[in-house]
Short mmCIF file of C-alpha atoms in Angstrom, two decimals:
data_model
loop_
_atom_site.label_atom_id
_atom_site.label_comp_id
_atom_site.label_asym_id
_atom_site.label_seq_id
_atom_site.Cartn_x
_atom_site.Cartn_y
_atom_site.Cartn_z
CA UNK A 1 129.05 66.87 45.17
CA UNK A 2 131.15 69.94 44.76
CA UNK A 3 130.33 73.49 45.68
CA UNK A 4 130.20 74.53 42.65
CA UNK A 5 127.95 71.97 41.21
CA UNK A 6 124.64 73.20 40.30
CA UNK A 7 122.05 69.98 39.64
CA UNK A 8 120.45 70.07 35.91
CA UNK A 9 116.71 70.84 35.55
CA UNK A 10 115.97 67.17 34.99
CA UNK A 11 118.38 66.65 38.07
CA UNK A 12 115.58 68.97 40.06
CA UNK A 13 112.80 67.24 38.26
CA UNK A 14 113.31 64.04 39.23
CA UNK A 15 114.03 65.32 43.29
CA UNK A 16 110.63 66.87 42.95
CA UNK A 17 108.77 63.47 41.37
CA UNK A 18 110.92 61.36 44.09
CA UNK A 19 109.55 63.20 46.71
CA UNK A 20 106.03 63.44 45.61
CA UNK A 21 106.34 59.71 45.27
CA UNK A 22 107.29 59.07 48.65
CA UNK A 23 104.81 62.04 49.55
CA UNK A 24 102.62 59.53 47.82
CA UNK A 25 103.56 56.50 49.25
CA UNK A 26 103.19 58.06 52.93
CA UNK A 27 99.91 59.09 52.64
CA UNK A 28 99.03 55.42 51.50
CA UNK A 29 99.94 54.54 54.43
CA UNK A 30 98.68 56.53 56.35
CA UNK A 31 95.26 55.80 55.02
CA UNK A 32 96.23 51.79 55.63
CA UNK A 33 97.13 52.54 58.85
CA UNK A 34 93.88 54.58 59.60
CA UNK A 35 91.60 51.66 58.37
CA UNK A 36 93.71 49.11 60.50
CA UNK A 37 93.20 51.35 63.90
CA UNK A 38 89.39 51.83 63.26
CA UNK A 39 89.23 48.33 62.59
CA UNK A 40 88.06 48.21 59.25
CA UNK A 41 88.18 45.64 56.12
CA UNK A 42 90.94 46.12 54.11
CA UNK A 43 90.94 43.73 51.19
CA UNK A 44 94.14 44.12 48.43
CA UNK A 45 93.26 42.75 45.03
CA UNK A 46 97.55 43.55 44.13
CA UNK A 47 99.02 41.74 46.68
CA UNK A 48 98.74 44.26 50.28
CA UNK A 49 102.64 45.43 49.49
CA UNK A 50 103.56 48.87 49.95
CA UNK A 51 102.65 50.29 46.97
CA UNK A 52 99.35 48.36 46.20
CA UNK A 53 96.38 51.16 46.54
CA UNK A 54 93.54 48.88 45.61
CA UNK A 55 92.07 49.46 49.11
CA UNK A 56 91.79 52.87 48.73
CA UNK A 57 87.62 52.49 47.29
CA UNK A 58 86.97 51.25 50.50
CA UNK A 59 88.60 54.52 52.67
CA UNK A 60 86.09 56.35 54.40
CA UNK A 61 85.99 60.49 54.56
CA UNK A 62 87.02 60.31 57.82
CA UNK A 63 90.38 58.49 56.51
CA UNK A 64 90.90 61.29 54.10
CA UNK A 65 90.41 63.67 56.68
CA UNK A 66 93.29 61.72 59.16
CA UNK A 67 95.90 62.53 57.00
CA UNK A 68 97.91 65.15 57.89
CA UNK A 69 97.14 67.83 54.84
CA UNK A 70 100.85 67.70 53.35
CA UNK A 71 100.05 64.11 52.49
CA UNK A 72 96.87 64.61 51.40
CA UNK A 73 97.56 67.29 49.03
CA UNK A 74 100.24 65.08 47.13
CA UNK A 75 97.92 62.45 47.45
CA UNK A 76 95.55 64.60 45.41
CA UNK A 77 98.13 65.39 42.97
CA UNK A 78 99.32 61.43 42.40
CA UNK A 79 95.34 60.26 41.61
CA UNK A 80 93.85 62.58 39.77
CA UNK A 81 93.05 62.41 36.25
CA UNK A 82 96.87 62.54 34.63
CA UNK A 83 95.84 63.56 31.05
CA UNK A 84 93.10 66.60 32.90
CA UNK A 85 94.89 67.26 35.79
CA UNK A 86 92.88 70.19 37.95
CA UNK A 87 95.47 71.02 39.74
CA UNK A 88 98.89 71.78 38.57
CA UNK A 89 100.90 72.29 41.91
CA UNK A 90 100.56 71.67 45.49
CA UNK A 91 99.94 75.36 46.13
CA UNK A 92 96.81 75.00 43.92
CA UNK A 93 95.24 72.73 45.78
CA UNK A 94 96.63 75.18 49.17
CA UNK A 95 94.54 78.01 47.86
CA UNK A 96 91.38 76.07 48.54
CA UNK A 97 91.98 76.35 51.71
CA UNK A 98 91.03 73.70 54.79
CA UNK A 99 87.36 71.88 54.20
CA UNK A 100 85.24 70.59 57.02
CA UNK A 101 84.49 66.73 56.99
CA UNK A 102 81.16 67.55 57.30
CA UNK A 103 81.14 70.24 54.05
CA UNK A 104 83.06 67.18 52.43
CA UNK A 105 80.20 64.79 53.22
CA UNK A 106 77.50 66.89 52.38
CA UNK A 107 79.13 67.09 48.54
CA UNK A 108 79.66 63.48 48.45
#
């Protein structure tokens, strides 16, 4: 692009929802790849392509708690209720600061 091109709003919209996407998409992974190390069942009901989540029931805390907190908070932001959403930004979910697996357990 030029120097003196200056992206739209929707331009920086769409950057942001790309990114939380992939953000998305990584932490999926990383939640796949957790189950695979520990050994555990992973069973796909949408095919077991990148993009299929329909493991994620079966994730253990300690899954959750393998992914690196990045991840997890735009995982947070991608699955929760879209039309109630408790959390507006990543820096929401930030100010909670870092839970313990066990405080996470004991709430469960």
């Amino acid at each position: 692009m030029f120097d003196w091109y200056e992206p739209t709003e929707k331009e920086l919209a769409n950057a942001l929802h790309d990114e939380q996407v992939g953000g998305n998409r990584d932490a999926v992974a990383a939640l796949r790849s957790f189950m695979e190390k520990e050994g555990l069942s992973i069973e796909f009901s949408n095919g077991g392509g990148v993009d299929d989540e329909s493991f994620l029931d079966a994730c253990p805390l300690e899954a959750f708690a393998a992914v690196k907190s990045d991840l997890l908070s735009v995982f947070i932001l991608a699955h929760q209720d879209a039309t109630d959403p408790e959390f507006k930004t990543v820096s929401d979910i930030n100010k909670l600061g870092k839970g313990k697996l066990e405080e996470a357990k004991a709430n469960v």
